[in-house]
Coordinates of N, CA and C in Angstrom, one line a residue:
M2 N -9.5 0.5 42.6 CA -10.2 2.3 42.1 C -11.0 1.6 40.5
A3 N -12.2 2.3 41.1 CA -13.3 2.1 39.8 C -12.7 3.3 38.8
V4 N -12.9 2.7 37.4 CA -12.9 4.2 36.4 C -14.5 4.8 36.1
S5 N -14.5 6.2 36.2 CA -15.6 6.4 36.0 C -15.8 6.5 34.5
N6 N -17.3 6.4 34.1 CA -17.8 6.0 32.8 C -17.2 7.3 32.0
E7 N -16.5 8.5 32.2 CA -17.0 9.4 31.4 C -15.0 9.0 30.9
M8 N -14.4 8.7 31.9 CA -13.0 8.6 31.9 C -12.6 7.2 30.6
A9 N -14.0 5.9 30.9 CA -13.9 5.0 30.1 C -14.0 5.0 28.7
S10 N -15.1 6.1 28.6 CA -15.2 6.3 26.8 C -14.4 6.9 26.5
D11 N -13.1 7.3 27.0 CA -12.0 8.0 26.2 C -10.8 7.0 25.7
E12 N -11.2 5.9 26.5 CA -10.4 5.0 26.8 C -10.4 4.1 25.4
P13 N -9.1 4.2 24.5 CA -9.3 3.5 23.0 C -9.4 2.0 23.3
S14 N -10.4 1.1 22.4 CA -10.6 -0.5 22.5 C -9.8 -0.4 21.3
T15 N -9.2 -1.8 21.4 CA -8.1 -2.0 20.2 C -8.5 -2.1 19.0
A16 N -10.2 -2.7 18.6 CA -10.9 -2.8 17.2 C -11.4 -1.4 16.9
T17 N -11.1 -0.1 18.0 CA -11.4 1.0 17.3 C -9.8 1.9 16.9
V18 N -9.1 1.5 17.7 CA -7.8 2.2 17.3 C -7.5 1.6 15.8
D19 N -7.5 0.3 15.8 CA -7.2 -0.6 14.4 C -8.1 -0.1 13.4
G20 N -9.3 0.0 13.6 CA -10.2 0.8 12.6 C -9.9 1.9 12.0
V21 N -9.5 2.9 12.8 CA -9.1 4.3 12.6 C -7.5 4.4 12.0
V22 N -6.6 3.2 12.3 CA -5.6 3.2 11.5 C -6.0 2.5 10.3
T23 N -6.7 2.0 10.3 CA -6.6 0.9 8.6 C -7.6 2.4 7.7
A24 N -8.4 2.9 8.3 CA -9.1 4.2 7.5 C -8.3 5.2 7.1
V25 N -7.3 5.6 7.7 CA -6.4 6.4 7.3 C -5.2 6.2 6.5
R26 N -5.0 4.8 6.6 CA -4.0 4.1 5.6 C -5.0 3.9 4.2
D27 N -6.0 3.7 4.5 CA -6.7 3.3 3.3 C -7.0 4.6 2.6
G28 N -7.4 6.1 3.6 CA -7.3 6.8 2.5 C -6.1 7.5 1.9
I29 N -5.0 7.3 2.3 CA -3.6 7.8 1.8 C -3.5 6.8 0.5
M30 N -4.0 5.4 0.8 CA -3.9 4.6 -0.7 C -4.5 4.9 -1.7
Q31 N -5.7 5.2 -1.9 CA -7.0 6.2 -2.1 C -6.8 7.3 -2.6
G32 N -6.0 7.9 -2.0 CA -5.9 9.6 -2.8 C -6.8 10.4 -1.9
R33 N -7.2 10.0 -0.9 CA -8.2 11.0 -0.1 C -7.0 12.0 0.8
Y34 N -6.1 11.5 1.1 CA -4.9 12.1 2.1 C -3.7 12.4 1.2
A35 N -3.3 13.8 1.2 CA -2.2 13.8 0.1 C -1.1 14.0 1.1
P36 N 0.2 13.8 0.6 CA 1.4 14.4 1.5 C 1.3 15.4 2.1
G37 N 1.4 15.7 3.5 CA 1.5 17.1 3.9 C 0.4 17.7 4.1
Q38 N -1.1 16.7 3.7 CA -2.0 17.2 4.5 C -2.5 17.0 6.1
R39 N -2.8 18.1 7.0 CA -3.1 18.1 7.8 C -4.3 16.9 8.4
L40 N -4.4 16.1 9.7 CA -5.2 15.6 10.1 C -5.8 15.4 11.3
P41 N -6.2 16.8 11.6 CA -7.0 17.2 12.7 C -7.4 16.3 13.5
E42 N -7.3 16.1 15.0 CA -8.2 15.4 15.8 C -9.5 15.2 15.7
A43 N -10.0 16.4 15.9 CA -11.4 16.8 15.8 C -12.2 16.2 14.5
D44 N -11.4 16.0 13.3 CA -11.9 16.2 11.9 C -12.3 14.3 12.2
L45 N -11.2 13.6 12.2 CA -10.7 12.2 12.8 C -11.7 11.4 13.3
V46 N -12.2 12.2 14.8 CA -13.2 11.7 15.6 C -14.7 11.6 14.9
S47 N -15.1 12.8 14.1 CA -16.3 12.9 13.7 C -16.3 11.8 12.7
L48 N -15.4 12.2 11.9 CA -15.2 11.1 10.8 C -15.7 9.7 10.6
Y49 N -14.9 9.2 11.3 CA -15.0 7.7 11.8 C -15.6 7.5 13.7
Q50 N -16.4 8.1 13.9 CA -17.1 8.0 15.2 C -16.5 7.1 15.9
A51 N -14.9 7.9 16.3 CA -14.0 7.5 17.3 C -14.0 8.3 18.3
S52 N -13.6 7.5 19.3 CA -12.8 8.6 20.7 C -12.0 9.2 20.2
R53 N -11.6 10.0 21.2 CA -10.7 11.1 20.5 C -9.4 10.1 21.1
G54 N -9.6 9.6 22.8 CA -8.4 8.4 22.9 C -7.8 7.6 22.1
A55 N -9.1 7.0 21.3 CA -8.8 6.2 20.1 C -7.9 6.8 18.8
V56 N -8.4 7.9 18.9 CA -7.5 8.9 17.3 C -6.2 9.3 17.4
R57 N -6.1 9.5 19.2 CA -4.9 9.8 19.7 C -3.7 8.6 19.5
T58 N -4.1 7.3 19.7 CA -3.3 6.2 19.8 C -3.4 6.0 18.4
A59 N -4.3 6.1 17.4 CA -3.9 5.6 16.2 C -2.8 6.6 15.5
L60 N -3.2 7.8 15.3 CA -1.9 8.6 15.3 C -0.5 8.6 15.9
A61 N -0.9 8.0 16.9 CA 0.5 7.4 17.7 C 1.4 6.1 16.8
Q62 N 0.4 5.6 16.4 CA 0.8 4.3 15.7 C 1.3 4.6 14.1
L63 N 0.4 5.3 13.5 CA 0.6 5.2 12.4 C 2.2 6.3 12.4
E64 N 2.6 7.3 13.2 CA 3.7 7.9 13.3 C 4.9 6.9 13.5
S65 N 4.6 5.8 14.2 CA 5.6 5.0 14.9 C 5.9 4.1 13.4
E66 N 4.9 3.8 12.6 CA 5.4 3.5 11.1 C 5.4 4.5 10.1
G67 N 5.7 5.8 10.8 CA 6.6 6.5 9.7 C 5.3 7.1 8.5
I68 N 4.3 7.0 8.6 CA 3.3 7.4 7.9 C 2.6 8.9 8.0
V69 N 2.7 9.0 9.4 CA 1.9 10.3 9.9 C 3.2 11.3 10.5
L70 N 3.6 12.4 10.6 CA 4.2 13.2 11.2 C 3.1 14.1 12.3
R71 N 3.7 14.3 13.6 CA 3.5 14.8 14.8 C 3.8 16.2 15.2
E72 N 3.7 17.0 15.2 CA 4.6 18.2 15.7 C 3.7 19.0 17.1
R73 N 4.7 19.3 17.9 CA 3.9 19.9 18.7 C 3.2 21.0 18.7
N74 N 1.7 21.4 18.7 CA 1.2 22.6 18.8 C 0.8 22.8 17.4
R75 N 0.7 21.8 16.5 CA 0.6 22.0 15.2 C 0.0 20.3 14.5
G76 N -0.5 19.4 15.7 CA -1.2 18.5 15.5 C -0.2 17.3 14.2
A77 N -1.3 16.5 13.5 CA -0.6 15.6 12.7 C -1.0 16.0 11.1
R78 N 0.2 15.0 10.2 CA -0.2 15.4 8.8 C 0.2 14.1 8.4
V79 N 0.0 13.9 7.1 CA 0.7 13.0 6.5 C 2.1 13.2 6.0
R80 N 2.9 12.2 6.3 CA 4.3 12.4 6.5 C 4.6 12.6 4.3
P81 N 5.3 13.3 4.0 CA 5.8 12.8 2.5 C 6.9 12.5 2.6
I82 N 6.9 11.8 1.2 CA 8.4 10.9 1.3 C 8.9 11.8 0.1
S83 N 10.6 11.3 -0.1 CA 11.7 11.8 -0.9 C 11.3 10.7 -2.1
L84 N 11.5 11.0 -3.6 CA 11.3 9.8 -4.5 C 12.8 8.7 -3.7
D85 N 13.7 9.3 -3.6 CA 15.2 8.2 -3.2 C 14.5 7.2 -2.5
E86 N 13.5 8.1 -1.3 CA 13.1 6.7 -0.2 C 11.7 6.0 -0.7
A87 N 11.1 6.5 -1.7 CA 10.1 5.4 -2.2 C 10.8 4.5 -3.3
V88 N 12.2 5.0 -3.7 CA 13.0 3.7 -4.4 C 13.5 2.6 -3.1
E89 N 13.8 3.0 -1.8 CA 14.5 2.0 -0.8 C 13.3 1.5 -0.5
I90 N 12.2 1.9 0.0 CA 10.6 1.0 0.0 C 10.3 0.2 -1.1
T91 N 10.4 0.6 -2.2 CA 10.2 -0.8 -3.3 C 11.1 -1.6 -3.0
E92 N 12.7 -1.7 -3.4 CA 13.2 -2.6 -2.9 C 12.8 -3.6 -1.6
A93 N 12.8 -2.9 -1.1 CA 12.4 -3.5 0.3 C 11.3 -4.3 0.4
R94 N 10.6 -3.5 -0.3 CA 8.8 -4.5 -0.9 C 9.1 -5.6 -1.8
A95 N 10.3 -5.5 -2.7 CA 10.6 -6.5 -3.5 C 11.2 -7.9 -2.6
V96 N 11.7 -7.9 -1.9 CA 12.5 -9.0 -0.9 C 10.8 -9.7 -0.4
V97 N 9.8 -8.7 0.8 CA 8.9 -9.2 1.5 C 7.8 -9.9 0.7
E98 N 7.2 -8.8 -0.5 CA 6.6 -9.8 -1.7 C 7.0 -10.7 -2.4
G99 N 8.0 -10.9 -2.8 CA 8.7 -11.9 -3.0 C 8.6 -13.4 -2.1
L100 N 8.6 -13.2 -0.8 CA 8.2 -14.2 0.3 C 6.9 -14.4 0.1
C101 N 5.7 -13.2 0.2 CA 4.4 -13.8 0.1 C 4.5 -14.6 -1.3
A102 N 4.6 -14.3 -2.4 CA 4.2 -14.9 -3.8 C 4.6 -16.5 -3.6
A103 N 6.1 -16.5 -3.1 CA 6.1 -18.3 -2.8 C 5.5 -18.9 -1.7
K104 N 4.7 -18.0 -0.8 CA 4.3 -18.8 0.1 C 2.8 -18.5 -0.6
A105 N 2.4 -17.7 -1.2 CA 1.2 -17.9 -2.0 C 1.1 -18.8 -2.9
A106 N 2.0 -19.5 -3.6 CA 2.5 -20.4 -4.7 C 1.8 -21.8 -4.0
Q107 N 2.4 -22.2 -2.7 CA 2.4 -22.9 -1.6 C 1.4 -23.5 -1.2
R108 N 0.2 -22.3 -0.9 CA -0.7 -22.2 -0.3 C -2.1 -22.1 -1.3
I109 N -2.2 -21.6 -2.3 CA -3.4 -21.2 -3.1 C -4.2 -22.0 -3.5
T110 N -5.8 -22.1 -3.3 CA -6.3 -23.1 -3.8 C -7.4 -22.5 -4.9
A111 N -7.9 -23.7 -5.5 CA -8.5 -23.6 -6.8 C -9.5 -22.5 -6.8
E112 N -10.0 -21.9 -5.9 CA -11.2 -20.9 -5.6 C -10.3 -19.5 -5.9
E113 N -9.1 -19.3 -5.3 CA -8.3 -18.5 -5.4 C -7.4 -18.1 -6.2
K114 N -7.3 -19.1 -7.3 CA -6.6 -19.2 -8.7 C -7.5 -18.2 -9.7
K115 N -8.7 -18.7 -9.4 CA -9.8 -18.1 -10.0 C -9.9 -16.6 -9.9
S116 N -9.9 -16.2 -8.7 CA -9.9 -15.0 -8.4 C -8.9 -13.9 -8.6
L117 N -7.8 -14.6 -8.6 CA -6.6 -14.1 -9.1 C -6.5 -13.6 -10.5
R118 N -6.9 -14.8 -11.3 CA -7.0 -14.6 -12.7 C -7.9 -13.5 -13.2
A119 N -9.0 -13.7 -12.4 CA -10.2 -12.7 -13.0 C -9.6 -10.9 -12.2
L120 N -8.8 -10.9 -11.3 CA -7.7 -10.0 -11.5 C -7.0 -9.4 -12.7
G121 N -6.6 -10.4 -13.3 CA -5.2 -10.2 -14.7 C -6.3 -10.1 -15.8
D122 N -7.7 -10.3 -15.8 CA -8.5 -10.2 -16.7 C -9.1 -8.6 -16.6
E123 N -9.6 -8.1 -15.1 CA -9.5 -6.6 -15.0 C -8.5 -5.5 -15.4
L124 N -7.1 -5.9 -15.2 CA -6.2 -5.2 -15.7 C -5.9 -5.3 -17.1
R125 N -6.4 -6.1 -17.7 CA -6.3 -6.1 -19.2 C -7.1 -5.1 -19.7
V126 N -8.4 -5.3 -19.4 CA -9.7 -4.1 -19.9 C -9.1 -3.2 -19.5
A127 N -8.6 -2.3 -18.3 CA -8.2 -1.7 -18.1 C -7.1 -0.7 -18.4
V128 N -6.1 -1.5 -19.2 CA -5.2 -0.9 -20.2 C -6.0 -0.9 -21.6
D129 N -6.3 -1.8 -22.2 CA -7.0 -1.3 -23.5 C -7.8 -0.2 -23.5
E130 N -8.4 0.1 -22.1 CA -9.4 1.1 -22.5 C -9.0 2.8 -22.1
G131 N -7.4 2.1 -21.8 CA -6.6 3.5 -21.2 C -6.9 4.4 -19.4
D132 N -7.2 3.3 -18.8 CA -8.1 3.6 -17.6 C -6.9 3.6 -16.5
V133 N -6.3 4.9 -16.4 CA -5.2 4.9 -15.3 C -5.5 4.6 -13.9
M134 N -7.0 5.4 -13.7 CA -7.3 5.1 -12.3 C -7.9 3.5 -11.9
A135 N -8.5 2.8 -12.6 CA -8.6 1.5 -12.7 C -7.4 0.5 -13.0
Y136 N -6.4 0.8 -14.1 CA -5.1 0.2 -13.7 C -4.8 0.2 -12.3
T137 N -4.3 1.5 -11.7 CA -4.0 1.5 -10.5 C -4.5 0.6 -9.5
R138 N -5.6 0.9 -9.5 CA -6.8 0.3 -8.5 C -6.7 -1.2 -8.3
V139 N -6.8 -2.0 -9.3 CA -6.2 -3.5 -9.8 C -5.1 -3.7 -9.5
N140 N -4.2 -2.8 -9.6 CA -2.9 -3.2 -9.3 C -2.7 -3.4 -8.0
Q141 N -3.5 -2.5 -7.0 CA -3.5 -2.8 -5.8 C -3.9 -3.7 -5.3
E142 N -4.8 -4.2 -6.1 CA -5.7 -5.6 -5.5 C -5.0 -6.6 -5.6
V143 N -3.9 -6.8 -6.8 CA -3.3 -7.8 -7.3 C -2.4 -8.3 -5.9
H144 N -1.3 -6.8 -5.6 CA -0.5 -7.3 -4.7 C -1.4 -7.7 -3.1
R145 N -2.3 -7.2 -3.0 CA -2.9 -7.7 -1.6 C -3.6 -8.6 -1.8
A146 N -4.2 -9.3 -3.0 CA -4.5 -11.0 -2.8 C -3.5 -11.6 -2.5
V147 N -2.2 -11.6 -3.5 CA -0.9 -12.3 -3.3 C -0.8 -12.5 -1.9
R148 N -0.7 -11.6 -1.2 CA -0.3 -11.3 0.3 C -1.5 -12.1 1.3
D149 N -2.6 -12.2 0.8 CA -4.0 -12.4 1.5 C -3.7 -13.9 1.3
I150 N -3.2 -14.6 0.1 CA -3.2 -15.8 -0.1 C -2.2 -16.5 0.4
S151 N -1.1 -15.4 0.8 CA 0.2 -16.4 1.6 C 0.1 -16.4 2.7
R152 N -1.1 -16.1 3.3 CA -1.4 -15.9 4.7 C -0.1 -16.0 5.4
H153 N 0.7 -14.9 5.3 CA 2.1 -14.7 6.1 C 1.5 -13.4 6.8
E154 N 1.4 -13.6 8.1 CA 1.0 -12.1 8.9 C 2.0 -11.0 9.4
T155 N 2.9 -11.5 9.7 CA 4.1 -10.5 9.8 C 4.5 -9.9 8.5
A156 N 4.8 -10.6 7.1 CA 4.9 -10.1 6.0 C 3.6 -8.8 5.9
G157 N 2.3 -9.5 5.9 CA 1.3 -8.3 5.6 C 1.7 -7.4 6.4
V158 N 2.1 -7.1 7.7 CA 2.0 -6.2 8.7 C 2.9 -5.0 7.8
M159 N 4.4 -5.9 7.5 CA 5.2 -4.9 7.1 C 4.8 -3.9 5.7
L160 N 4.0 -5.1 5.3 CA 3.8 -4.2 3.7 C 2.5 -3.4 4.1
D161 N 1.8 -3.1 4.7 CA 1.0 -2.1 4.8 C 1.3 -0.9 5.4
R162 N 2.4 -0.8 6.1 CA 3.2 0.3 6.2 C 4.1 0.5 5.0
L163 N 4.8 -0.3 4.6 CA 5.8 0.1 3.4 C 5.0 0.7 1.9
R164 N 3.6 0.0 1.6 CA 2.9 0.1 0.5 C 2.1 1.8 0.8
T165 N 2.0 2.0 2.0 CA 1.1 3.3 1.7 C 1.8 4.7 1.9
Q166 N 3.2 4.4 2.4 CA 4.3 5.5 2.1 C 4.6 5.8 0.9
S167 N 4.5 4.9 0.1 CA 5.2 5.2 -1.6 C 4.3 5.2 -2.5
V168 N 2.8 5.0 -2.0 CA 1.4 4.8 -2.8 C 1.6 5.9 -4.2
R169 N 1.6 7.3 -3.4 CA 1.8 8.2 -4.1 C 2.5 8.2 -5.7
Y170 N 3.9 7.8 -5.4 CA 4.9 7.4 -6.5 C 4.4 6.4 -7.5
H171 N 3.9 5.2 -6.9 CA 3.4 4.4 -7.8 C 2.5 4.9 -8.6
Y172 N 1.5 5.6 -8.4 CA 0.6 6.3 -8.8 C 1.3 7.0 -10.0
T173 N 2.0 7.8 -9.8 CA 2.6 8.6 -10.9 C 3.7 7.8 -12.1
V174 N 4.3 6.8 -11.2 CA 4.9 5.9 -12.1 C 4.1 5.4 -13.6
A175 N 2.4 5.1 -13.1 CA 1.5 4.7 -14.1 C 1.3 5.6 -14.9
L176 N 1.6 6.8 -14.8 CA 1.4 7.9 -16.1 C 2.5 7.8 -17.1
L177 N 3.6 7.1 -17.1 CA 4.8 7.1 -17.5 C 4.0 6.7 -18.9
P178 N 4.4 7.0 -20.3 CA 4.2 6.7 -21.3 C 4.2 5.0 -21.4
G179 N 3.3 3.8 -21.9 CA 3.5 2.7 -22.0 C 4.0 2.3 -20.9
R180 N 3.9 2.3 -19.6 CA 3.9 1.8 -18.2 C 2.8 0.9 -17.9
P181 N 1.7 1.3 -17.8 CA 0.4 0.5 -17.7 C 1.0 -0.8 -18.2
A182 N 1.0 -0.9 -19.7 CA 1.1 -2.1 -20.7 C 2.3 -3.2 -19.8
V183 N 3.0 -2.4 -19.3 CA 4.5 -3.1 -19.3 C 3.5 -3.5 -17.7
G184 N 3.3 -2.7 -16.8 CA 2.7 -3.4 -15.8 C 1.8 -4.7 -15.8
M185 N 1.0 -4.6 -16.5 CA 0.1 -5.4 -17.1 C 0.1 -6.7 -17.2
R186 N 1.3 -6.8 -18.1 CA 2.1 -7.7 -18.4 C 3.0 -8.7 -17.3
E187 N 3.6 -7.8 -16.5 CA 4.1 -8.0 -15.6 C 3.3 -9.0 -14.0
H188 N 2.6 -7.7 -14.0 CA 1.3 -8.6 -13.1 C 0.7 -9.6 -13.6
V189 N 0.3 -10.1 -14.8 CA -0.1 -11.1 -15.3 C 0.8 -12.4 -15.0
E190 N 2.3 -12.1 -15.3 CA 3.1 -13.1 -15.2 C 3.2 -13.4 -13.5
V191 N 3.1 -12.5 -12.8 CA 3.2 -12.8 -11.3 C 1.9 -14.1 -11.0
I192 N 0.5 -13.4 -11.6 CA -0.4 -14.2 -11.2 C -0.2 -15.6 -11.6
E193 N 0.4 -15.9 -12.9 CA 0.5 -16.8 -13.4 C 1.7 -17.9 -12.8
S194 N 2.4 -17.2 -12.2 CA 3.4 -18.1 -11.6 C 3.0 -18.5 -10.1
V195 N 2.3 -17.3 -9.5 CA 1.7 -18.0 -8.3 C 0.7 -19.3 -8.3
C196 N -0.1 -18.5 -9.6 CA -1.3 -20.2 -9.8 C -0.5 -21.5 -10.2
S197 N 0.5 -21.4 -10.6 CA 1.5 -22.9 -10.9 C 2.1 -23.4 -9.8
G198 N 2.2 -22.8 -8.5 CA 2.5 -23.8 -7.3 C 4.0 -23.9 -7.8
D199 N 4.8 -23.3 -7.9 CA 6.1 -23.0 -8.2 C 6.5 -21.9 -7.4
A200 N 7.2 -22.5 -6.2 CA 7.2 -21.2 -5.2 C 8.5 -20.4 -5.6
D201 N 9.5 -21.0 -5.9 CA 10.5 -20.3 -7.0 C 10.6 -19.1 -7.7
R202 N 9.4 -19.8 -8.9 CA 9.4 -19.0 -9.8 C 8.3 -18.0 -9.3
A203 N 7.6 -18.2 -8.2 CA 6.7 -16.7 -8.1 C 7.7 -15.9 -7.6
E204 N 8.4 -16.4 -6.5 CA 9.1 -15.1 -5.8 C 10.0 -14.6 -6.7
Q205 N 10.6 -15.4 -7.7 CA 11.4 -14.5 -8.7 C 10.5 -13.7 -9.7
T206 N 9.8 -14.2 -10.0 CA 8.8 -13.1 -10.7 C 8.3 -11.8 -10.1
M207 N 7.7 -12.2 -9.0 CA 7.5 -10.9 -7.9 C 8.3 -10.2 -8.0
R208 N 10.0 -10.6 -7.4 CA 10.6 -9.8 -7.1 C 11.1 -8.5 -8.6
A209 N 11.4 -9.6 -9.4 CA 11.6 -8.9 -11.1 C 10.6 -8.0 -11.3
H210 N 9.7 -8.2 -11.1 CA 8.0 -7.2 -11.3 C 8.2 -5.7 -10.5
L211 N 8.7 -6.1 -9.2 CA 9.1 -4.4 -8.1 C 10.3 -4.1 -8.6
L212 N 11.4 -4.4 -8.8 CA 12.6 -4.1 -9.2 C 12.4 -3.5 -10.9
S213 N 11.5 -3.7 -11.6 CA 10.9 -3.0 -12.6 C 10.3 -1.8 -12.2
V214 N 9.4 -2.0 -11.1 CA 8.9 -0.3 -10.7 C 10.3 0.5 -10.0
V215 N 11.3 -0.2 -9.7 CA 12.3 0.8 -9.1 C 12.8 1.6 -10.1
D216 N 12.9 0.7 -11.7 CA 13.4 1.5 -12.5 C 12.8 2.6 -13.1
A217 N 11.6 2.1 -13.2 CA 10.7 3.1 -13.5 C 10.6 4.4 -12.7
L218 N 10.7 4.3 -11.3 CA 11.1 5.0 -10.1 C 12.3 6.3 -10.7
Q219 N 13.6 5.4 -11.1 CA 14.3 6.5 -11.5 C 14.2 6.9 -12.3
Q220 N 13.8 6.6 -13.7 CA 13.3 7.2 -15.0 C 12.5 8.3 -14.4
L221 N 11.5 8.3 -13.7 CA 10.8 9.4 -13.2 C 11.8 10.4 -12.5
D222 N 12.6 10.0 -11.7 CA 13.6 11.1 -11.2 C 14.3 11.4 -12.3
A223 N 14.9 10.8 -13.3 CA 15.9 11.3 -14.3 C 14.5 12.2 -15.3
N224 N 13.7 11.9 -15.4 CA 12.8 13.4 -15.9 C 12.8 14.2 -15.6
L225 N 12.4 14.3 -14.0 CA 12.7 15.5 -13.3 C 13.4 16.4 -13.3
H226 N 14.7 15.5 -13.2 CA 16.1 16.4 -13.4 C 16.5 16.8 -14.6
Q227 N 15.6 16.6 -15.6 CA 15.6 16.9 -16.9 C 15.0 18.3 -16.7
W228 N 14.0 18.8 -15.8 CA 13.3 20.2 -16.0 C 14.1 20.8 -15.3

């Protein structure tokens, strides 16, 4: 039985669904979508020039990843997470990103070393200039670069979900006094360990960095309870 053109236009293509999923994830990572913010289907259809079917499928995928909540008769919204959950997510990231760092150390090319070290230089400039927004952006770029260099697709999929969920708290951590300077040193250590080609060193350095973020999150929690 043939499918009508009208029905076919509402059928999501894989590329379109993936594009909407990526766009919403990026919107959360970059602060365009806040925790609890509604994501009306009609708005997403218009904004991303996607079919309604593609948007619905994308929202269902994001819900399965724990990034979006969908409620009957109320639509979708960005799922807020607790500080305790952010700690757990960062602990999980320490394991997965440690694996990525190890693989990256084994697979990195000369050109990738150059690009990765350039990100370290950008971090230094951001910290020297007290630019927290730039620091946060380059921080994310370092983690993404290590993931991409690792060429570990399964870990990459897992990290897309984990990092999107906890990004708001990591920006808040960057506002703690002295944290950008500490984070910059830790990221430079990660970069140099990956560039060294020593997989064990790279894995341990990445894990140590993210466990340091866990400590900072717990400090943030302690500060909140003082109020």
